[in-house]
Each structure stands twice: as structure tokens, then as C-alpha cells.
């Protein structure tokens, strides 16, 4: 290879963004397109793809599998919920689980997934494992979509330093025809369709070598099998669960209740504050006491509208301020969280001080008056 050529290739083979990022972005785009709820990443290594996927709002179940527990465990803590996840629980539920085991073995924990990703995995499999792999993934797991990526050996001559394989643990590297014939046969056998693409474009004029990473996207042709059919696949658990994180979610009554209580108290406090300031402004003069007249800020405007239109007026009696629950419920954030007024009442019962008939949040303002 002459020097100019080699220099050119050196530049070509430095992908921007790096190839692993392009592969992960490819999966992310696929997730955005098909919106799967349950995704399993086989050969998940340091969990970097899972870490990216946990931010995809459609995903409720994420699972990783690898034969090497150490590589998974090194960074698995980065899949745990952060303090902010507890402070602001998400509307969706999310469970992330990591399993230690081989793609050559079936385990019931891998049933029910919509998307299964195998990124740069198959070339690490021994011949015996590769033989069993299609039956495990396409026959047993049988997700709607499977993505398989693997190096394209036709691209290797463009890497100046690659002698045989790109990585010492690779057991083989296929050219495009080899990968496509394996993928087509697998798809035919298990009733999937497959389309080929890739990431890492070849240099201009050398398009024939194909993408640096070749990718097959398999889509199941037959409709989803129901739970009952899955139960007909009895297999013993063979994988070992090494990590499980259940993210706080508003679907969990405990977190929903906390969120609703905070929002109710926050909304009621603001209304109370506005009410007290108006009273100070207009004193007790009944003529001048404006009931939430239009003002420059939208909260007061909204409150004013409620009071005028729906007669849901907060009021002061002695040292107590009463904010009707109906007023609080009509605030979009509160109603979106609770869904129904009945649910609001149920969630705050015993947790927020209410008037004796339970229709209003009650605050004692004795000390606030003293301070003023
Ligand atoms: N998918 C990752 C890393 C691929 S490296 C990424 O996109 O970056 C291949 C991974 O497959 C390694 O972590 C290796 O431990 C794992 N692996 C190899 N044989 C396996 C098997 N039989 N079952 C499950 N994982 C396997």
C-alpha cells in the first residue's frame, strides 16, 4: 500500500462520531421509530447502550445480558436512579435488570421483549454458541424486532493495523455475503423479514466494500404471541440477576401520593399568599375589597377567573384561611396528576389539614398575622 493511500485510509478509518456511538445512535433511532416498551440488549458489556436507552420515554423494561459479569458490574451503578428521579418521579415506570448468562441458553426472564439488540455480539460467539443463538433469540425470545450488528470484513483492508480480526476476542468476521446469507436463512427459518444497512460509510469511490459495521434489522412476520402461548414454553431460570433498579414512577401510588400532596400544598400556599396580600392591600373595606381582580400576573388572573366563573372563592375566617379543594383541583398540574376529583380527595386524606367538611385546605395564619 503506498504511503499516500495509507494516510488517506488512516483518516477514513477515524469515524466521527466514533463508530460505537453511531451504532448506539442507530438503535436509539430505531427505538424512536418503533417505540418498543421492552428492550433487551444481549452482550451488553459495560451497559453503555442501556445507559443511553433509559432516557427513551417509551421504554418501561430494559434488560441487559452478558456472559462476563465483571464487565457489566463495573459501571452498572450508573443505571441506578438519581436523586432527581426521586424528587420528580417520571410518569412512566422503568425497571432495569442485568443478567449474567449466555445467549446460547434460554431463560424465561428473556420472554416478552419487543426489541432485542445484539450489537457487535455474534462475532464473539464460539461456533457451538452461534449455532444455538438463532433458536434462543428468534425461536424462544421471538421479539417483534431484532437488530444484529457485526463487523464487515470487506472493510478491514482500510484499517492499516488490522491483521486478521478487529478484536482479539473475535471468533470470525464475515463479509457482506456471509452475513447476509446467515441472516436470510435465520429469518426464513423463524418467519422474520430482514433488511440490511450499516454505519461507518466507506470512502468515496470504494462503496463496494460496504459499511464498516453491517447491520441486519429483523422484523417478525407473525402477530405477537399471547401470554398463554409464552407460558407453553417452560424453561428453568439459568441466568443470574446481578442488578435490578425500579425507578420511582407516578404509576406507583406511593410516589403519586407524594407528588399530589406537594402540588396541593404548593398551590394552596400560593393562593393563600395572594389572598392575604389582597386583604392587606384593600383592608376590610367591603367596597374596596377586590376579589382577585385582573392583574399583571397570570396566576392571579387564572384564580380571578375561577372565582368569578365557578364561585370557588378562597376565604378567611378568623385565623383560618380556607382554599376549596375544587379550586385547587382546577389547576392543570393538580388535575393531570390526579385524574379525578375523587382521587385527589383519596390521595390527600389524612395528609393535608382540611376543613371539617373536607371541602377545603385549611391554614392557620395566626402567626403570620403576628409577624405582620
Ligand atoms: N454490545 C456492546 C459490546 C459488544 S462486545 C457494545 O455495543 O459496545 C461483546 C460482548 O458480548 C462482550 O461483553 C462479551 O462478554 C459478550 N459475550 C460474549 N459471548 C457471549 C455469550 N455467549 N452470551 C452473552 N454475552 C456474550
GROMACS .gro file of C-alpha atoms and ligand atoms in nm:
model
  398
    1UNK     CA    1   0.000   0.000   0.000
    2UNK     CA    2   0.163   0.330  -0.096
    3UNK     CA    3   0.211   0.598   0.169
    4UNK     CA    4  -0.044   0.846   0.035
    5UNK     CA    5  -0.305   0.575   0.021
    6UNK     CA    6  -0.227   0.466   0.372
    7UNK     CA    7  -0.252   0.821   0.509
    8UNK     CA    8  -0.584   0.865   0.337
    9UNK     CA    9  -0.713   0.541   0.489
   10UNK     CA   10  -0.593   0.641   0.835
   11UNK     CA   11  -0.819   0.944   0.809
   12UNK     CA   12  -1.106   0.744   0.668
   13UNK     CA   13  -1.097   0.491   0.948
   14UNK     CA   14  -1.127   0.761   1.214
   15UNK     CA   15  -1.502   0.790   1.221
   16UNK     CA   16  -1.673   1.097   1.354
   17UNK     CA   17  -1.878   1.039   1.567
   18UNK     CA   18  -1.692   0.725   1.674
   19UNK     CA   19  -1.835   0.406   1.530
   20UNK     CA   20  -1.968   0.269   1.861
   21UNK     CA   21  -2.165   0.592   1.905
   22UNK     CA   22  -2.304   0.560   1.554
   23UNK     CA   23  -2.416   0.203   1.632
   24UNK     CA   24  -2.586   0.313   1.953
   25UNK     CA   25  -2.748   0.609   1.777
   26UNK     CA   26  -2.878   0.365   1.514
   27UNK     CA   27  -3.051   0.165   1.790
   28UNK     CA   28  -3.185   0.481   1.952
   29UNK     CA   29  -3.336   0.593   1.619
   30UNK     CA   30  -3.496   0.251   1.582
   31UNK     CA   31  -3.645   0.283   1.931
   32UNK     CA   32  -3.784   0.626   1.843
   33UNK     CA   33  -3.936   0.475   1.527
   34UNK     CA   34  -4.094   0.159   1.672
   35UNK     CA   35  -4.150   0.280   2.032
   36UNK     CA   36  -4.092  -0.060   2.200
   37UNK     CA   37  -4.184  -0.091   2.568
   38UNK     CA   38  -3.949  -0.376   2.650
   39UNK     CA   39  -3.593  -0.383   2.521
   40UNK     CA   40  -3.319  -0.641   2.586
   41UNK     CA   41  -2.955  -0.582   2.496
   42UNK     CA   42  -2.764  -0.908   2.455
   43UNK     CA   43  -2.388  -0.883   2.506
   44UNK     CA   44  -2.444  -0.553   2.684
   45UNK     CA   45  -2.080  -0.532   2.811
   46UNK     CA   46  -2.036  -0.208   3.011
   47UNK     CA   47  -2.407  -0.120   2.970
   48UNK     CA   48  -2.334   0.191   2.764
   49UNK     CA   49  -2.623   0.125   2.523
   50UNK     CA   50  -2.861   0.059   2.814
   51UNK     CA   51  -2.749   0.385   2.975
   52UNK     CA   52  -2.849   0.570   2.658
   53UNK     CA   53  -3.178   0.382   2.618
   54UNK     CA   54  -3.302   0.451   2.971
   55UNK     CA   55  -3.377   0.806   2.854
   56UNK     CA   56  -3.613   0.684   2.579
   57UNK     CA   57  -3.954   0.767   2.722
   58UNK     CA   58  -4.134   0.472   2.560
   59UNK     CA   59  -3.921   0.208   2.733
   60UNK     CA   60  -4.061   0.059   3.055
   61UNK     CA   61  -3.847  -0.253   3.081
   62UNK     CA   62  -3.476  -0.263   2.999
   63UNK     CA   63  -3.268  -0.576   3.037
   64UNK     CA   64  -2.903  -0.649   2.972
   65UNK     CA   65  -2.734  -0.986   2.936
   66UNK     CA   66  -2.364  -1.065   2.923
   67UNK     CA   67  -2.151  -1.372   2.979
   68UNK     CA   68  -1.894  -1.158   3.158
   69UNK     CA   69  -2.029  -1.042   3.496
   70UNK     CA   70  -1.724  -0.824   3.569
   71UNK     CA   71  -1.761  -0.604   3.265
   72UNK     CA   72  -2.131  -0.544   3.344
   73UNK     CA   73  -2.072  -0.480   3.713
   74UNK     CA   74  -1.801  -0.221   3.656
   75UNK     CA   75  -2.046   0.054   3.560
   76UNK     CA   76  -2.383  -0.091   3.649
   77UNK     CA   77  -2.427   0.165   3.930
   78UNK     CA   78  -2.475   0.424   3.655
   79UNK     CA   79  -2.808   0.255   3.577
   80UNK     CA   80  -2.944   0.333   3.925
   81UNK     CA   81  -3.197   0.613   3.974
   82UNK     CA   82  -3.053   0.954   4.063
   83UNK     CA   83  -3.182   1.182   4.343
   84UNK     CA   84  -3.367   1.386   4.080
   85UNK     CA   85  -3.561   1.073   3.977
   86UNK     CA   86  -3.699   1.058   4.332
   87UNK     CA   87  -3.763   1.433   4.352
   88UNK     CA   88  -3.951   1.435   4.023
   89UNK     CA   89  -4.077   1.082   3.954
   90UNK     CA   90  -4.150   1.018   3.591
   91UNK     CA   91  -4.496   0.937   3.455
   92UNK     CA   92  -4.369   0.613   3.301
   93UNK     CA   93  -4.247   0.315   3.501
   94UNK     CA   94  -3.898   0.184   3.432
   95UNK     CA   95  -3.727  -0.131   3.553
   96UNK     CA   96  -3.366  -0.203   3.457
   97UNK     CA   97  -3.229  -0.553   3.512
   98UNK     CA   98  -2.892  -0.708   3.434
   99UNK     CA   99  -2.848  -1.081   3.393
  100UNK     CA  100  -2.535  -1.290   3.385
  101UNK     CA  101  -2.560  -1.571   3.133
  102UNK     CA  102  -2.511  -1.682   2.774
  103UNK     CA  103  -2.716  -1.618   2.462
  104UNK     CA  104  -2.672  -1.988   2.394
  105UNK     CA  105  -2.914  -2.065   2.681
  106UNK     CA  106  -3.286  -1.997   2.715
  107UNK     CA  107  -3.415  -1.829   3.027
  108UNK     CA  108  -3.781  -1.726   3.086
  109UNK     CA  109  -3.668  -1.380   3.202
  110UNK     CA  110  -3.597  -1.305   2.836
  111UNK     CA  111  -3.956  -1.360   2.722
  112UNK     CA  112  -4.196  -1.083   2.627
  113UNK     CA  113  -3.948  -0.832   2.479
  114UNK     CA  114  -4.044  -0.610   2.185
  115UNK     CA  115  -3.691  -0.530   2.071
  116UNK     CA  116  -3.372  -0.732   2.115
  117UNK     CA  117  -3.038  -0.576   2.026
  118UNK     CA  118  -2.719  -0.772   1.959
  119UNK     CA  119  -2.457  -0.509   1.888
  120UNK     CA  120  -2.117  -0.648   1.796
  121UNK     CA  121  -2.204  -0.972   1.974
  122UNK     CA  122  -2.220  -1.261   1.726
  123UNK     CA  123  -1.855  -1.240   1.622
  124UNK     CA  124  -1.764  -1.315   1.988
  125UNK     CA  125  -1.958  -1.643   1.987
  126UNK     CA  126  -1.793  -1.982   1.963
  127UNK     CA  127  -1.920  -2.200   1.680
  128UNK     CA  128  -2.139  -2.405   1.916
  129UNK     CA  129  -2.289  -2.087   2.066
  130UNK     CA  130  -2.355  -1.933   1.727
  131UNK     CA  131  -2.544  -2.248   1.629
  132UNK     CA  132  -2.778  -2.217   1.928
  133UNK     CA  133  -2.816  -1.838   1.906
  134UNK     CA  134  -3.095  -1.821   1.640
  135UNK     CA  135  -3.316  -2.067   1.829
  136UNK     CA  136  -3.271  -1.873   2.155
  137UNK     CA  137  -3.329  -1.527   2.008
  138UNK     CA  138  -3.570  -1.586   1.719
  139UNK     CA  139  -3.733  -1.912   1.828
  140UNK     CA  140  -3.760  -1.869   2.205
  141UNK     CA  141  -3.748  -1.495   2.278
  142UNK     CA  142  -3.925  -1.418   1.950
  143UNK     CA  143  -3.943  -1.036   1.985
  144UNK     CA  144  -4.109  -0.819   1.718
  145UNK     CA  145  -3.770  -0.676   1.618
  146UNK     CA  146  -3.411  -0.800   1.641
  147UNK     CA  147  -3.110  -0.585   1.549
  148UNK     CA  148  -2.781  -0.756   1.483
  149UNK     CA  149  -2.462  -0.569   1.404
  150UNK     CA  150  -2.125  -0.723   1.321
  151UNK     CA  151  -1.800  -0.611   1.153
  152UNK     CA  152  -1.787  -0.621   0.775
  153UNK     CA  153  -1.457  -0.792   0.691
  154UNK     CA  154  -1.450  -0.629   0.345
  155UNK     CA  155  -1.379  -0.300   0.519
  156UNK     CA  156  -1.078  -0.438   0.710
  157UNK     CA  157  -0.812  -0.364   0.444
  158UNK     CA  158  -0.891   0.004   0.508
  159UNK     CA  159  -0.766  -0.034   0.864
  160UNK     CA  160  -0.387  -0.023   0.837
  161UNK     CA  161  -0.328  -0.208   1.162
  162UNK     CA  162  -0.587  -0.486   1.136
  163UNK     CA  163  -0.414  -0.814   1.060
  164UNK     CA  164  -0.678  -1.084   1.093
  165UNK     CA  165  -0.970  -0.954   1.304
  166UNK     CA  166  -1.052  -0.616   1.455
  167UNK     CA  167  -1.052  -0.753   1.810
  168UNK     CA  168  -0.854  -1.043   1.963
  169UNK     CA  169  -1.175  -1.200   2.106
  170UNK     CA  170  -1.347  -1.217   1.766
  171UNK     CA  171  -1.403  -1.575   1.656
  172UNK     CA  172  -1.480  -1.474   1.296
  173UNK     CA  173  -1.559  -1.168   1.085
  174UNK     CA  174  -1.796  -1.204   0.794
  175UNK     CA  175  -1.804  -1.030   0.460
  176UNK     CA  176  -2.136  -0.892   0.337
  177UNK     CA  177  -2.237  -1.207   0.150
  178UNK     CA  178  -2.162  -1.432   0.450
  179UNK     CA  179  -2.360  -1.216   0.695
  180UNK     CA  180  -2.649  -1.174   0.456
  181UNK     CA  181  -2.677  -1.542   0.375
  182UNK     CA  182  -2.672  -1.633   0.750
  183UNK     CA  183  -2.929  -1.361   0.826
  184UNK     CA  184  -3.161  -1.454   0.538
  185UNK     CA  185  -3.154  -1.821   0.634
  186UNK     CA  186  -3.223  -1.733   1.001
  187UNK     CA  187  -3.508  -1.501   0.900
  188UNK     CA  188  -3.659  -1.767   0.672
  189UNK     CA  189  -3.636  -2.033   0.941
  190UNK     CA  190  -3.809  -1.824   1.210
  191UNK     CA  191  -4.054  -1.631   0.991
  192UNK     CA  192  -3.891  -1.290   1.006
  193UNK     CA  193  -3.810  -1.042   0.730
  194UNK     CA  194  -3.465  -0.883   0.731
  195UNK     CA  195  -3.324  -0.563   0.587
  196UNK     CA  196  -2.957  -0.478   0.563
  197UNK     CA  197  -2.791  -0.149   0.637
  198UNK     CA  198  -2.493  -0.030   0.840
  199UNK     CA  199  -2.292   0.252   0.991
  200UNK     CA  200  -1.948   0.384   0.902
  201UNK     CA  201  -1.958   0.488   0.538
  202UNK     CA  202  -1.685   0.366   0.303
  203UNK     CA  203  -1.475   0.632   0.129
  204UNK     CA  204  -1.596   0.778  -0.198
  205UNK     CA  205  -1.513   0.553  -0.486
  206UNK     CA  206  -1.493   0.248  -0.259
  207UNK     CA  207  -1.865   0.200  -0.198
  208UNK     CA  208  -1.838  -0.165  -0.292
  209UNK     CA  209  -1.668  -0.253   0.038
  210UNK     CA  210  -1.989  -0.157   0.218
  211UNK     CA  211  -2.040  -0.015   0.568
  212UNK     CA  212  -1.771  -0.068   0.830
  213UNK     CA  213  -2.036  -0.216   1.062
  214UNK     CA  214  -2.301  -0.422   0.888
  215UNK     CA  215  -2.645  -0.433   1.043
  216UNK     CA  216  -2.946  -0.659   0.992
  217UNK     CA  217  -3.286  -0.542   1.116
  218UNK     CA  218  -3.521  -0.838   1.152
  219UNK     CA  219  -3.896  -0.785   1.181
  220UNK     CA  220  -4.121  -1.071   1.292
  221UNK     CA  221  -4.383  -1.153   1.030
  222UNK     CA  222  -4.636  -1.326   1.254
  223UNK     CA  223  -4.851  -1.149   1.515
  224UNK     CA  224  -4.744  -1.134   1.879
  225UNK     CA  225  -4.798  -1.449   2.079
  226UNK     CA  226  -5.019  -1.400   2.385
  227UNK     CA  227  -4.906  -1.459   2.741
  228UNK     CA  228  -5.066  -1.804   2.738
  229UNK     CA  229  -4.854  -1.916   2.447
  230UNK     CA  230  -4.543  -1.790   2.622
  231UNK     CA  231  -4.638  -2.000   2.924
  232UNK     CA  232  -4.624  -2.301   2.698
  233UNK     CA  233  -4.250  -2.250   2.679
  234UNK     CA  234  -4.142  -2.395   3.011
  235UNK     CA  235  -3.776  -2.341   3.081
  236UNK     CA  236  -3.584  -2.320   3.401
  237UNK     CA  237  -3.415  -1.997   3.502
  238UNK     CA  238  -3.045  -2.026   3.424
  239UNK     CA  239  -2.935  -1.663   3.425
  240UNK     CA  240  -2.825  -1.495   3.744
  241UNK     CA  241  -2.971  -1.150   3.809
  242UNK     CA  242  -2.684  -0.923   3.909
  243UNK     CA  243  -2.865  -0.589   3.917
  244UNK     CA  244  -3.218  -0.459   3.937
  245UNK     CA  245  -3.339  -0.099   3.963
  246UNK     CA  246  -3.703   0.002   3.981
  247UNK     CA  247  -3.729   0.372   3.901
  248UNK     CA  248  -3.971   0.586   4.101
  249UNK     CA  249  -4.279   0.643   3.892
  250UNK     CA  250  -4.609   0.821   3.929
  251UNK     CA  251  -4.769   0.490   3.832
  252UNK     CA  252  -4.670   0.379   4.182
  253UNK     CA  253  -4.937   0.507   4.426
  254UNK     CA  254  -4.671   0.592   4.686
  255UNK     CA  255  -4.489   0.838   4.458
  256UNK     CA  256  -4.812   0.968   4.309
  257UNK     CA  257  -4.941   1.046   4.657
  258UNK     CA  258  -4.623   1.238   4.749
  259UNK     CA  259  -4.636   1.434   4.424
  260UNK     CA  260  -5.004   1.521   4.469
  261UNK     CA  261  -4.959   1.628   4.832
  262UNK     CA  262  -4.665   1.855   4.738
  263UNK     CA  263  -4.855   2.006   4.448
  264UNK     CA  264  -5.172   2.062   4.655
  265UNK     CA  265  -4.980   2.231   4.936
  266UNK     CA  266  -4.776   2.438   4.691
  267UNK     CA  267  -5.087   2.556   4.502
  268UNK     CA  268  -5.278   2.624   4.823
  269UNK     CA  269  -4.985   2.822   4.968
  270UNK     CA  270  -4.971   3.048   4.664
  271UNK     CA  271  -5.347   3.109   4.672
  272UNK     CA  272  -5.327   3.184   5.045
  273UNK     CA  273  -5.039   3.423   4.990
  274UNK     CA  274  -5.232   3.612   4.719
  275UNK     CA  275  -5.541   3.626   4.937
  276UNK     CA  276  -5.352   3.769   5.232
  277UNK     CA  277  -5.174   4.029   5.018
  278UNK     CA  278  -5.508   4.141   4.869
  279UNK     CA  279  -5.653   4.176   5.217
  280UNK     CA  280  -5.360   4.389   5.322
  281UNK     CA  281  -5.395   4.599   5.011
  282UNK     CA  282  -5.767   4.664   5.044
  283UNK     CA  283  -5.808   4.620   5.419
  284UNK     CA  284  -6.151   4.513   5.538
  285UNK     CA  285  -6.340   4.776   5.337
  286UNK     CA  286  -6.611   4.565   5.169
  287UNK     CA  287  -6.643   4.817   4.887
  288UNK     CA  288  -6.277   4.823   4.804
  289UNK     CA  289  -6.204   4.458   4.875
  290UNK     CA  290  -6.142   4.334   4.532
  291UNK     CA  291  -6.182   3.964   4.483
  292UNK     CA  292  -5.885   3.870   4.270
  293UNK     CA  293  -5.925   4.146   4.022
  294UNK     CA  294  -5.735   4.111   3.695
  295UNK     CA  295  -5.367   4.174   3.746
  296UNK     CA  296  -5.042   4.160   3.560
  297UNK     CA  297  -4.958   3.807   3.660
  298UNK     CA  298  -5.124   3.505   3.506
  299UNK     CA  299  -5.163   3.307   3.827
  300UNK     CA  300  -5.379   3.581   3.978
  301UNK     CA  301  -5.568   3.617   3.650
  302UNK     CA  302  -5.641   3.245   3.645
  303UNK     CA  303  -5.750   3.248   4.005
  304UNK     CA  304  -5.966   3.553   3.947
  305UNK     CA  305  -6.138   3.375   3.659
  306UNK     CA  306  -6.209   3.070   3.871
  307UNK     CA  307  -6.355   3.277   4.147
  308UNK     CA  308  -6.577   3.474   3.909
  309UNK     CA  309  -6.687   3.185   3.690
  310UNK     CA  310  -6.718   2.899   3.930
  311UNK     CA  311  -6.766   3.061   4.265
  312UNK     CA  312  -6.473   2.873   4.411
  313UNK     CA  313  -6.353   3.155   4.628
  314UNK     CA  314  -6.094   3.105   4.898
  315UNK     CA  315  -6.188   3.287   5.218
  316UNK     CA  316  -6.058   3.389   5.558
  317UNK     CA  317  -6.244   3.319   5.877
  318UNK     CA  318  -6.077   3.435   6.196
  319UNK     CA  319  -5.728   3.294   6.194
  320UNK     CA  320  -5.805   3.033   5.931
  321UNK     CA  321  -5.771   3.051   5.555
  322UNK     CA  322  -5.983   2.809   5.353
  323UNK     CA  323  -5.887   2.714   4.997
  324UNK     CA  324  -6.159   2.499   4.835
  325UNK     CA  325  -6.028   2.168   4.701
  326UNK     CA  326  -6.233   2.229   4.387
  327UNK     CA  327  -6.024   2.544   4.325
  328UNK     CA  328  -5.701   2.353   4.377
  329UNK     CA  329  -5.821   2.067   4.153
  330UNK     CA  330  -5.894   2.305   3.869
  331UNK     CA  331  -5.523   2.385   3.839
  332UNK     CA  332  -5.398   2.184   3.538
  333UNK     CA  333  -5.100   2.027   3.710
  334UNK     CA  334  -5.312   1.900   4.001
  335UNK     CA  335  -5.591   1.765   3.781
  336UNK     CA  336  -5.342   1.599   3.544
  337UNK     CA  337  -5.172   1.423   3.834
  338UNK     CA  338  -5.495   1.301   3.999
  339UNK     CA  339  -5.725   1.246   3.704
  340UNK     CA  340  -6.044   1.279   3.909
  341UNK     CA  341  -6.156   1.495   4.200
  342UNK     CA  342  -6.237   1.179   4.396
  343UNK     CA  343  -5.881   1.057   4.350
  344UNK     CA  344  -5.748   1.390   4.476
  345UNK     CA  345  -5.959   1.359   4.792
  346UNK     CA  346  -5.845   1.000   4.843
  347UNK     CA  347  -5.475   1.077   4.798
  348UNK     CA  348  -5.462   1.370   5.040
  349UNK     CA  349  -5.694   1.223   5.306
  350UNK     CA  350  -5.520   1.236   5.642
  351UNK     CA  351  -5.212   1.400   5.489
  352UNK     CA  352  -5.327   1.761   5.445
  353UNK     CA  353  -5.523   1.964   5.702
  354UNK     CA  354  -5.877   2.009   5.572
  355UNK     CA  355  -6.187   2.198   5.687
  356UNK     CA  356  -6.431   1.995   5.899
  357UNK     CA  357  -6.647   1.909   5.594
  358UNK     CA  358  -6.335   1.809   5.397
  359UNK     CA  359  -6.405   2.052   5.113
  360UNK     CA  360  -6.116   2.294   5.163
  361UNK     CA  361  -5.749   2.301   5.258
  362UNK     CA  362  -5.717   2.493   5.582
  363UNK     CA  363  -5.424   2.704   5.702
  364UNK     CA  364  -5.389   2.877   6.034
  365UNK     CA  365  -5.250   3.226   5.977
  366UNK     CA  366  -5.237   3.339   6.339
  367UNK     CA  367  -4.858   3.360   6.342
  368UNK     CA  368  -4.841   3.519   6.002
  369UNK     CA  369  -5.072   3.793   6.134
  370UNK     CA  370  -4.849   3.836   6.437
  371UNK     CA  371  -4.543   3.871   6.218
  372UNK     CA  372  -4.716   4.143   6.022
  373LIG     N1  373  -2.270  -0.467   2.276
  373LIG     C1  374  -2.159  -0.395   2.330
  373LIG     C2  375  -2.029  -0.472   2.339
  373LIG     C3  376  -2.002  -0.582   2.245
  373LIG     S1  377  -1.854  -0.674   2.287
  373LIG     C4  378  -2.142  -0.265   2.253
  373LIG     O1  379  -2.223  -0.233   2.170
  373LIG     O2  380  -2.048  -0.192   2.280
  373LIG     C5  381  -1.931  -0.832   2.302
  373LIG     C6  382  -1.988  -0.865   2.437
  373LIG     O3  383  -2.055  -0.990   2.427
  373LIG     C7  384  -1.883  -0.880   2.548
  373LIG     O4  385  -1.916  -0.801   2.658
  373LIG     C8  386  -1.888  -1.028   2.581
  373LIG     O5  387  -1.863  -1.053   2.717
  373LIG     C9  388  -2.029  -1.065   2.543
  373LIG     N2  389  -2.049  -1.208   2.512
  373LIG    C10  390  -1.964  -1.291   2.450
  373LIG     N3  391  -2.019  -1.413   2.441
  373LIG    C11  392  -2.139  -1.407   2.497
  373LIG    C12  393  -2.243  -1.501   2.519
  373LIG     N4  394  -2.231  -1.628   2.481
  373LIG     N5  395  -2.354  -1.462   2.581
  373LIG    C13  396  -2.368  -1.332   2.622
  373LIG     N6  397  -2.274  -1.239   2.604
  373LIG    C14  398  -2.160  -1.276   2.542
   0.00000   0.00000   0.00000
